[in-house]
């Protein structure tokens, strides 16, 4: 990456741009230029940043007039207002290498991207690596897993690529850089450059980004720039096969025997699910759904690339824990509560949740809804409406702002509660359903009060 020939222009204070500004300022004495895409910064905030860094804030008109004088750094999802030379992902990769050279750490980094399954895959991977010291970054927080204990370092980080820089600096400040064996992180919309292992869990919906000038599949193809790659087989065949060499790619499938890792038998149970992998290896662990099994397969593929043997994997996989809100369950008053509560829910994942519940009981009810503003890309309501019109015999209660919007478009077909806990208490007190399936688009920690 040639950064010495022109001025550096960094865009977007909302999605990690200020982190990139802070880190890059450590490696240059030149003036850095910044375009505040969404006008997030006040005059006083800009004055403070000018005093702290050699930064010059410029407006859109100035950028367009002088774009040839800049190397521009923009988020991959930013609407193309001007030429973008490098994405935040690419620039973060450059800064990771600078950080590594500066502080001398040498642990492998695994970056996991995808539409669904990122957080769960990170957590399962950490469980399988419980004999090592692992730093993990997900939407749930930055955690140092040491001696089978989880030390929470930060719960405020997003999964923008720039958060990887924050994680490394947190590790530096806590003086644990030399203790880390592996760094496993969740990243939105692709991975950074030259990471050790890149993982693509799926592209369940190829949603548009950057003002509909780009899409998720194109953004996430950066996973193939990693030294080693683990990829969902169906996703690879659908979006990338014709343009990629698959020499260093481990393909994962639930049941396709032509993939590198697959299952040949699954016997689901609430406590322990029996899984046969590659018609050879038998494991027993927590897994309530096909989604969860798939995430286990990804974690196995990752840890194999990190050097774990099958004996190590079989020993540690018995202890993998359910993750609250990510295909977890609990028992209340003789009812079973299934929880799928995360910001990445879309029509495909919602339909899979509903299909999955049928293997446990026919006597169930769905609580469906969520919040807006959880991710940069909102759920495709029209697609979800079309799906819901087919659910003629399934009992559903709508919740939250999303539930209200859906219900309005469905002519108020369903009962609606604004608060999840109100819907939950109503069902607990007034129904005889065996299973309550909660499907809620939000961060788990922000809405669970029941």
Coordinates of C-alpha atoms in Angstrom, one line a residue:
X1 CA 0.0 0.0 0.0
X2 CA 1.7 3.2 -1.2
X3 CA 0.9 5.9 1.3
X4 CA 3.9 8.2 1.0
X5 CA 3.2 9.8 -2.4
X6 CA 0.0 11.6 -1.6
X7 CA -2.1 13.1 1.2
X8 CA -4.3 10.6 3.1
X9 CA -8.0 11.3 3.3
X10 CA -10.0 9.2 5.7
X11 CA -13.8 9.2 5.6
X12 CA -16.6 8.5 8.1
X13 CA -16.5 9.2 11.8
X14 CA -19.5 6.9 12.4
X15 CA -17.9 3.6 11.4
X16 CA -14.3 3.6 12.6
X17 CA -12.8 6.5 10.7
X18 CA -11.6 8.2 13.9
X19 CA -9.9 5.0 15.1
X20 CA -8.0 4.8 11.8
X21 CA -7.1 8.5 12.2
X22 CA -5.8 7.8 15.7
X23 CA -3.7 4.8 14.7
X24 CA -2.3 6.1 11.5
X25 CA -1.2 9.3 13.3
X26 CA 1.3 7.1 15.2
X27 CA 3.1 6.2 12.0
X28 CA 3.2 9.5 10.1
X29 CA 4.2 13.1 10.6
X30 CA 2.2 14.4 7.7
X31 CA -1.1 16.2 7.8
X32 CA -4.1 13.8 7.6
X33 CA -7.3 14.9 6.0
X34 CA -10.7 13.8 7.2
X35 CA -14.2 13.9 5.6
X36 CA -17.0 13.6 8.2
X37 CA -19.5 11.8 6.0
X38 CA -22.5 12.1 8.3
X39 CA -21.6 15.4 10.0
X40 CA -21.3 13.6 13.3
X41 CA -18.6 15.9 14.7
X42 CA -19.3 19.2 16.3
X43 CA -17.0 22.2 16.0
X44 CA -15.6 21.7 19.4
X45 CA -14.9 18.0 18.7
X46 CA -13.1 18.9 15.5
X47 CA -11.0 21.5 17.4
X48 CA -10.0 18.9 19.9
X49 CA -9.0 16.4 17.2
X50 CA -7.1 19.1 15.4
X51 CA -5.1 19.8 18.6
X52 CA -4.5 16.1 19.2
X53 CA -3.6 15.1 15.6
X54 CA -2.3 16.9 12.5
X55 CA -5.7 16.6 10.9
X56 CA -7.5 18.9 8.5
X57 CA -11.3 18.5 8.2
X58 CA -12.6 19.0 4.6
X59 CA -16.1 19.1 3.2
X60 CA -17.5 17.2 0.3
X61 CA -17.1 20.1 -2.2
X62 CA -13.4 20.4 -1.3
X63 CA -12.8 16.7 -1.6
X64 CA -14.4 16.5 -5.1
X65 CA -12.3 19.5 -6.3
X66 CA -9.1 18.0 -4.9
X67 CA -9.6 14.3 -5.1
X68 CA -6.6 13.7 -7.4
X69 CA -4.4 15.0 -4.5
X70 CA -5.6 12.4 -2.1
X71 CA -5.4 8.7 -1.4
X72 CA -8.9 8.2 -0.1
X73 CA -9.9 5.7 2.6
X74 CA -13.7 4.9 2.7
X75 CA -15.9 2.2 4.3
X76 CA -17.0 -0.5 1.9
X77 CA -20.6 0.3 2.5
X78 CA -20.3 4.1 1.9
X79 CA -22.3 5.5 -1.0
X80 CA -19.7 6.5 -3.7
X81 CA -19.5 10.3 -3.3
X82 CA -16.0 10.3 -4.8
X83 CA -13.2 7.9 -5.8
X84 CA -12.3 5.3 -3.1
X85 CA -8.7 4.1 -3.3
X86 CA -8.8 1.7 -0.3
X87 CA -11.6 0.5 1.9
X88 CA -11.5 0.7 5.7
X89 CA -10.9 -3.1 5.6
X90 CA -7.8 -2.7 3.5
X91 CA -6.4 0.3 5.5
X92 CA -7.0 -1.6 8.7
X93 CA -5.0 -4.5 7.3
X94 CA -2.1 -2.1 6.7
X95 CA -2.4 -0.7 10.2
X96 CA -2.4 -4.2 11.7
X97 CA 0.9 -4.9 10.0
X98 CA 2.3 -1.6 11.3
X99 CA 1.1 -2.5 14.8
X100 CA 2.7 -5.9 14.5
X101 CA 6.0 -4.5 13.4
X102 CA 5.9 -1.8 16.2
X103 CA 5.1 -4.1 19.1
X104 CA 6.5 -7.4 17.9
X105 CA 3.6 -9.7 18.5
X106 CA 3.3 -12.9 16.4
X107 CA 0.0 -14.6 17.0
X108 CA -2.3 -15.8 14.1
X109 CA -5.4 -13.8 13.4
X110 CA -8.7 -15.4 12.3
X111 CA -11.3 -13.1 10.8
X112 CA -14.9 -14.4 10.5
X113 CA -17.4 -12.7 8.2
X114 CA -20.8 -13.7 6.8
X115 CA -24.5 -12.8 7.0
X116 CA -25.2 -15.1 9.9
X117 CA -23.2 -17.3 12.3
X118 CA -20.2 -15.0 12.9
X119 CA -20.6 -14.5 16.7
X120 CA -21.5 -18.2 17.4
X121 CA -18.6 -19.4 15.3
X122 CA -16.1 -17.2 17.2
X123 CA -17.5 -18.5 20.5
X124 CA -17.4 -22.1 19.6
X125 CA -13.9 -21.7 18.2
X126 CA -12.8 -20.2 21.5
X127 CA -14.3 -23.2 23.3
X128 CA -12.4 -25.6 21.2
X129 CA -9.2 -23.6 21.9
X130 CA -9.8 -23.6 25.6
X131 CA -6.2 -25.0 26.2
X132 CA -4.8 -21.8 24.8
X133 CA -4.9 -18.1 25.6
X134 CA -7.4 -16.6 23.0
X135 CA -8.4 -13.0 22.4
X136 CA -11.9 -12.8 20.9
X137 CA -13.7 -9.8 19.4
X138 CA -17.5 -10.1 18.6
X139 CA -20.6 -7.9 18.7
X140 CA -20.8 -9.1 22.4
X141 CA -17.5 -7.7 23.4
X142 CA -13.7 -8.1 23.6
X143 CA -12.8 -11.1 25.8
X144 CA -9.5 -12.6 26.8
X145 CA -9.9 -16.4 27.4
X146 CA -7.1 -17.5 29.7
X147 CA -6.8 -20.6 31.8
X148 CA -10.5 -21.4 31.0
X149 CA -11.6 -18.1 32.4
X150 CA -13.2 -15.3 30.4
X151 CA -11.8 -11.8 31.1
X152 CA -14.0 -9.1 29.7
X153 CA -11.9 -6.2 28.4
X154 CA -14.6 -4.2 26.6
X155 CA -18.3 -4.4 25.8
X156 CA -18.6 -1.3 23.7
X157 CA -16.9 -2.3 20.4
X158 CA -18.6 -2.8 17.1
X159 CA -17.5 -5.3 14.4
X160 CA -16.3 -2.7 12.0
X161 CA -12.7 -3.6 10.8
X162 CA -11.3 -0.7 12.8
X163 CA -12.3 -2.4 16.0
X164 CA -9.5 -4.9 15.4
X165 CA -7.1 -2.0 16.0
X166 CA -8.9 -1.0 19.2
X167 CA -8.7 -4.7 20.3
X168 CA -5.0 -4.8 19.7
X169 CA -4.4 -1.6 21.6
X170 CA -6.6 -2.8 24.5
X171 CA -4.4 -5.9 24.7
X172 CA -1.4 -3.7 24.6
X173 CA -2.7 -1.5 27.5
X174 CA -3.6 -4.6 29.5
X175 CA -0.1 -5.9 28.9
X176 CA -1.3 -9.2 27.4
X177 CA 0.0 -9.0 23.9
X178 CA 2.8 -11.5 24.7
X179 CA 0.3 -13.9 26.3
X180 CA -2.0 -14.3 23.3
X181 CA -1.9 -17.5 21.3
X182 CA -4.7 -16.7 18.9
X183 CA -6.9 -13.7 18.0
X184 CA -10.3 -14.7 16.7
X185 CA -12.6 -11.8 15.5
X186 CA -15.9 -11.1 13.9
X187 CA -15.8 -8.6 11.1
X188 CA -18.7 -7.1 9.1
X189 CA -18.7 -7.0 5.3
X190 CA -15.5 -8.8 4.6
X191 CA -12.1 -9.1 6.2
X192 CA -8.9 -7.1 6.3
X193 CA -5.8 -7.7 4.1
X194 CA -3.3 -10.6 4.7
X195 CA -5.0 -12.1 7.7
X196 CA -4.0 -15.7 8.6
X197 CA -7.3 -17.4 8.3
X198 CA -10.4 -15.9 6.6
X199 CA -13.8 -17.4 7.2
X200 CA -17.0 -16.9 5.3
X201 CA -20.0 -18.5 7.1
X202 CA -22.7 -17.8 4.5
X203 CA -24.4 -15.2 2.4
X204 CA -28.0 -16.0 3.2
X205 CA -29.2 -12.8 1.5
X206 CA -27.1 -10.8 -0.9
X207 CA -28.3 -7.5 0.3
X208 CA -27.3 -4.2 -1.3
X209 CA -24.9 -1.7 0.3
X210 CA -23.3 1.6 -0.6
X211 CA -26.4 3.1 -1.9
X212 CA -27.2 0.0 -4.0
X213 CA -24.0 0.3 -5.9
X214 CA -22.5 -2.7 -4.2
X215 CA -23.6 -5.9 -2.4
X216 CA -22.7 -8.2 0.4
X217 CA -21.3 -10.9 -1.8
X218 CA -18.9 -8.5 -3.5
X219 CA -17.8 -7.0 -0.2
X220 CA -17.2 -10.3 1.5
X221 CA -15.1 -11.7 -1.4
X222 CA -12.1 -10.2 0.5
X223 CA -12.1 -13.4 2.5
X224 CA -10.2 -15.0 -0.3
X225 CA -7.3 -12.7 0.3
X226 CA -6.5 -14.5 3.5
X227 CA -3.5 -16.9 3.6
X228 CA -6.0 -19.8 4.4
X229 CA -9.7 -19.7 3.8
X230 CA -12.7 -21.6 5.2
X231 CA -15.9 -21.0 3.2
X232 CA -19.5 -22.3 3.1
X233 CA -19.7 -24.6 0.1
X234 CA -23.0 -23.4 -1.2
X235 CA -22.0 -19.7 -0.9
X236 CA -18.7 -20.5 -2.7
X237 CA -20.5 -22.3 -5.6
X238 CA -23.1 -19.6 -5.9
X239 CA -21.0 -16.5 -5.8
X240 CA -17.3 -17.2 -6.3
X241 CA -16.5 -20.5 -7.9
X242 CA -16.0 -19.1 -11.4
X243 CA -13.5 -16.4 -10.3
X244 CA -11.4 -18.1 -7.5
X245 CA -8.8 -20.8 -7.3
X246 CA -9.8 -23.2 -4.5
X247 CA -6.4 -24.6 -3.7
X248 CA -6.3 -23.1 -0.2
X249 CA -10.0 -23.1 0.5
X250 CA -11.6 -25.5 3.0
X251 CA -15.3 -25.9 2.1
X252 CA -17.9 -26.6 4.7
X253 CA -21.3 -28.1 4.1
X254 CA -24.1 -29.5 6.3
X255 CA -24.5 -32.6 4.2
X256 CA -22.7 -32.4 0.8
X257 CA -20.1 -35.2 0.8
X258 CA -18.1 -33.3 -1.9
X259 CA -17.1 -30.7 0.7
X260 CA -14.1 -31.0 3.0
X261 CA -16.1 -31.0 6.2
X262 CA -19.7 -32.3 6.3
X263 CA -22.1 -34.3 8.4
X264 CA -23.5 -37.8 7.6
X265 CA -25.9 -38.1 10.6
X266 CA -27.4 -35.7 13.1
X267 CA -29.6 -36.8 16.1
X268 CA -30.9 -33.6 17.7
X269 CA -31.6 -33.4 21.5
X270 CA -32.1 -30.5 23.9
X271 CA -29.1 -31.4 26.0
X272 CA -26.7 -33.2 23.7
X273 CA -26.9 -33.7 19.9
X274 CA -25.1 -36.6 18.3
X275 CA -23.2 -35.6 15.1
X276 CA -21.3 -37.8 12.7
X277 CA -18.7 -35.8 10.7
X278 CA -17.3 -37.0 7.3
X279 CA -18.8 -40.5 8.0
X280 CA -15.9 -41.0 10.4
X281 CA -15.9 -38.9 13.5
X282 CA -18.6 -39.0 16.2
X283 CA -19.1 -36.0 18.5
X284 CA -21.7 -35.2 21.2
X285 CA -22.4 -31.5 22.1
X286 CA -25.0 -28.8 22.4
X287 CA -26.7 -27.9 19.1
X288 CA -30.4 -27.3 18.6
X289 CA -30.4 -26.5 14.9
X290 CA -28.8 -27.0 11.5
X291 CA -27.4 -23.4 11.8
X292 CA -25.6 -24.3 15.1
X293 CA -24.2 -27.6 13.7
X294 CA -22.9 -25.6 10.7
X295 CA -21.2 -23.2 13.0
X296 CA -19.6 -26.1 14.9
X297 CA -18.2 -27.4 11.5
X298 CA -16.7 -24.0 10.8
X299 CA -15.1 -24.0 14.3
X300 CA -13.7 -27.4 13.6
X301 CA -12.3 -26.4 10.3
X302 CA -10.7 -23.3 11.8
X303 CA -9.1 -25.1 14.8
X304 CA -7.7 -27.8 12.5
X305 CA -6.0 -25.1 10.5
X306 CA -4.6 -23.8 13.8
X307 CA -3.1 -27.2 14.6
X308 CA -5.7 -29.0 16.7
X309 CA -6.0 -32.8 16.3
X310 CA -9.3 -34.6 16.2
X311 CA -8.6 -35.9 19.7
X312 CA -8.2 -32.3 21.0
X313 CA -11.4 -31.3 19.2
X314 CA -13.5 -34.3 20.5
X315 CA -12.3 -33.6 24.0
X316 CA -13.1 -29.9 24.1
X317 CA -16.3 -30.0 22.0
X318 CA -18.1 -31.7 24.8
X319 CA -17.9 -28.5 26.8
X320 CA -19.1 -26.0 24.2
X321 CA -21.6 -23.6 25.8
X322 CA -24.8 -22.3 24.4
X323 CA -24.7 -18.6 23.7
X324 CA -27.6 -16.5 25.1
X325 CA -29.8 -15.5 22.3
X326 CA -27.9 -17.4 19.6
X327 CA -30.0 -20.5 19.3
X328 CA -30.1 -21.0 23.1
X329 CA -33.0 -22.3 25.2
X330 CA -34.2 -22.3 28.8
X331 CA -37.1 -23.9 30.7
X332 CA -39.7 -21.8 32.5
X333 CA -42.9 -23.2 34.1
X334 CA -42.8 -26.4 32.1
X335 CA -42.3 -24.5 28.9
X336 CA -39.2 -24.4 26.7
X337 CA -38.1 -21.0 25.5
X338 CA -36.0 -21.0 22.3
X339 CA -34.1 -17.7 21.8
X340 CA -32.9 -16.3 18.5
X341 CA -32.1 -12.7 19.4
X342 CA -29.4 -11.0 17.4
X343 CA -29.1 -8.0 15.0
X344 CA -28.4 -10.1 11.9
X345 CA -31.7 -11.8 11.6
X346 CA -33.2 -11.7 8.1
X347 CA -36.0 -13.5 6.3
X348 CA -34.0 -16.6 5.5
X349 CA -32.7 -17.0 9.1
X350 CA -36.2 -16.4 10.5
X351 CA -37.7 -19.1 8.2
X352 CA -35.0 -21.5 9.3
X353 CA -35.8 -20.8 13.0
X354 CA -39.4 -21.6 12.4
X355 CA -38.7 -24.7 10.4
X356 CA -36.3 -25.9 13.1
X357 CA -38.7 -25.6 16.0
X358 CA -41.0 -28.2 14.4
X359 CA -38.5 -31.0 15.1
X360 CA -39.1 -30.5 18.8
X361 CA -42.8 -30.0 19.1
X362 CA -46.0 -29.2 17.1
X363 CA -47.4 -27.2 20.0
X364 CA -45.4 -24.0 19.8
X365 CA -45.9 -20.2 19.4
X366 CA -43.6 -17.6 17.8
X367 CA -42.8 -14.2 19.2
X368 CA -41.5 -12.2 16.3
X369 CA -40.2 -8.6 16.0
X370 CA -37.4 -6.4 16.9
X371 CA -35.9 -2.9 16.7
X372 CA -34.7 -0.6 13.9
X373 CA -31.3 1.0 13.7
X374 CA -29.5 -2.2 14.9
X375 CA -27.2 -2.6 11.8
X376 CA -26.4 -0.4 8.9
X377 CA -28.7 -2.4 6.7
X378 CA -32.3 -2.8 7.8
X379 CA -34.3 -6.0 7.3
X380 CA -36.1 -6.4 4.0
X381 CA -39.6 -6.1 5.3
X382 CA -41.3 -6.8 1.9
X383 CA -39.5 -10.1 1.6
X384 CA -40.4 -11.0 5.1
X385 CA -44.1 -10.0 4.5
X386 CA -44.2 -12.4 1.5
X387 CA -42.9 -15.2 3.7
X388 CA -45.3 -14.5 6.5
X389 CA -48.3 -14.6 4.3
X390 CA -47.6 -18.3 3.8
X391 CA -47.7 -18.9 7.6
X392 CA -51.4 -19.4 7.7
X393 CA -51.5 -21.9 10.6
X394 CA -48.7 -20.8 12.8
X395 CA -49.5 -18.9 16.0
X396 CA -47.5 -15.6 16.1
X397 CA -47.3 -12.6 18.4
X398 CA -45.7 -9.5 17.1
X399 CA -43.4 -7.3 19.2
X400 CA -41.4 -4.1 19.0
X401 CA -41.2 -1.4 16.3
X402 CA -40.5 -4.0 13.6
X403 CA -43.4 -6.2 14.7
X404 CA -45.7 -3.2 14.6
X405 CA -44.7 -2.3 11.1
X406 CA -45.0 -5.9 9.9
X407 CA -48.4 -6.2 11.5
X408 CA -49.7 -3.0 9.9
X409 CA -48.7 -4.3 6.5
X410 CA -50.5 -7.6 7.3
X411 CA -53.7 -5.8 8.2
X412 CA -53.2 -6.2 11.9
X413 CA -53.6 -10.0 11.6
X414 CA -51.6 -10.7 14.8
X415 CA -51.7 -9.5 18.4
X416 CA -48.9 -7.0 19.1
X417 CA -46.9 -5.9 22.1
X418 CA -44.3 -3.1 22.1
X419 CA -42.2 -4.8 24.8
X420 CA -40.9 -8.3 24.5
X421 CA -41.4 -9.0 28.2
X422 CA -45.1 -8.1 27.9
X423 CA -45.6 -10.6 25.1
X424 CA -43.6 -13.2 27.0
X425 CA -45.6 -12.8 30.2
X426 CA -48.8 -12.9 28.3
X427 CA -48.0 -16.3 26.7
X428 CA -46.6 -17.7 30.0
X429 CA -49.8 -16.8 31.8
X430 CA -52.4 -17.4 29.2
X431 CA -51.4 -20.3 27.0
X432 CA -50.6 -24.0 27.0
X433 CA -47.9 -24.1 24.4
X434 CA -45.0 -26.4 25.0
X435 CA -42.4 -24.2 23.2
X436 CA -42.1 -20.4 22.8
X437 CA -39.8 -19.5 20.0
X438 CA -38.5 -15.9 20.3
X439 CA -37.2 -14.4 17.1
X440 CA -36.1 -10.8 17.8
X441 CA -33.9 -8.5 15.8
X442 CA -31.7 -6.7 18.4
X443 CA -28.7 -7.0 20.6
X444 CA -29.4 -9.7 23.3
X445 CA -28.1 -7.6 26.2
X446 CA -30.2 -4.6 25.3
X447 CA -33.7 -6.1 25.4
X448 CA -33.8 -9.2 27.6
X449 CA -35.7 -8.3 30.7
X450 CA -37.9 -11.3 31.3

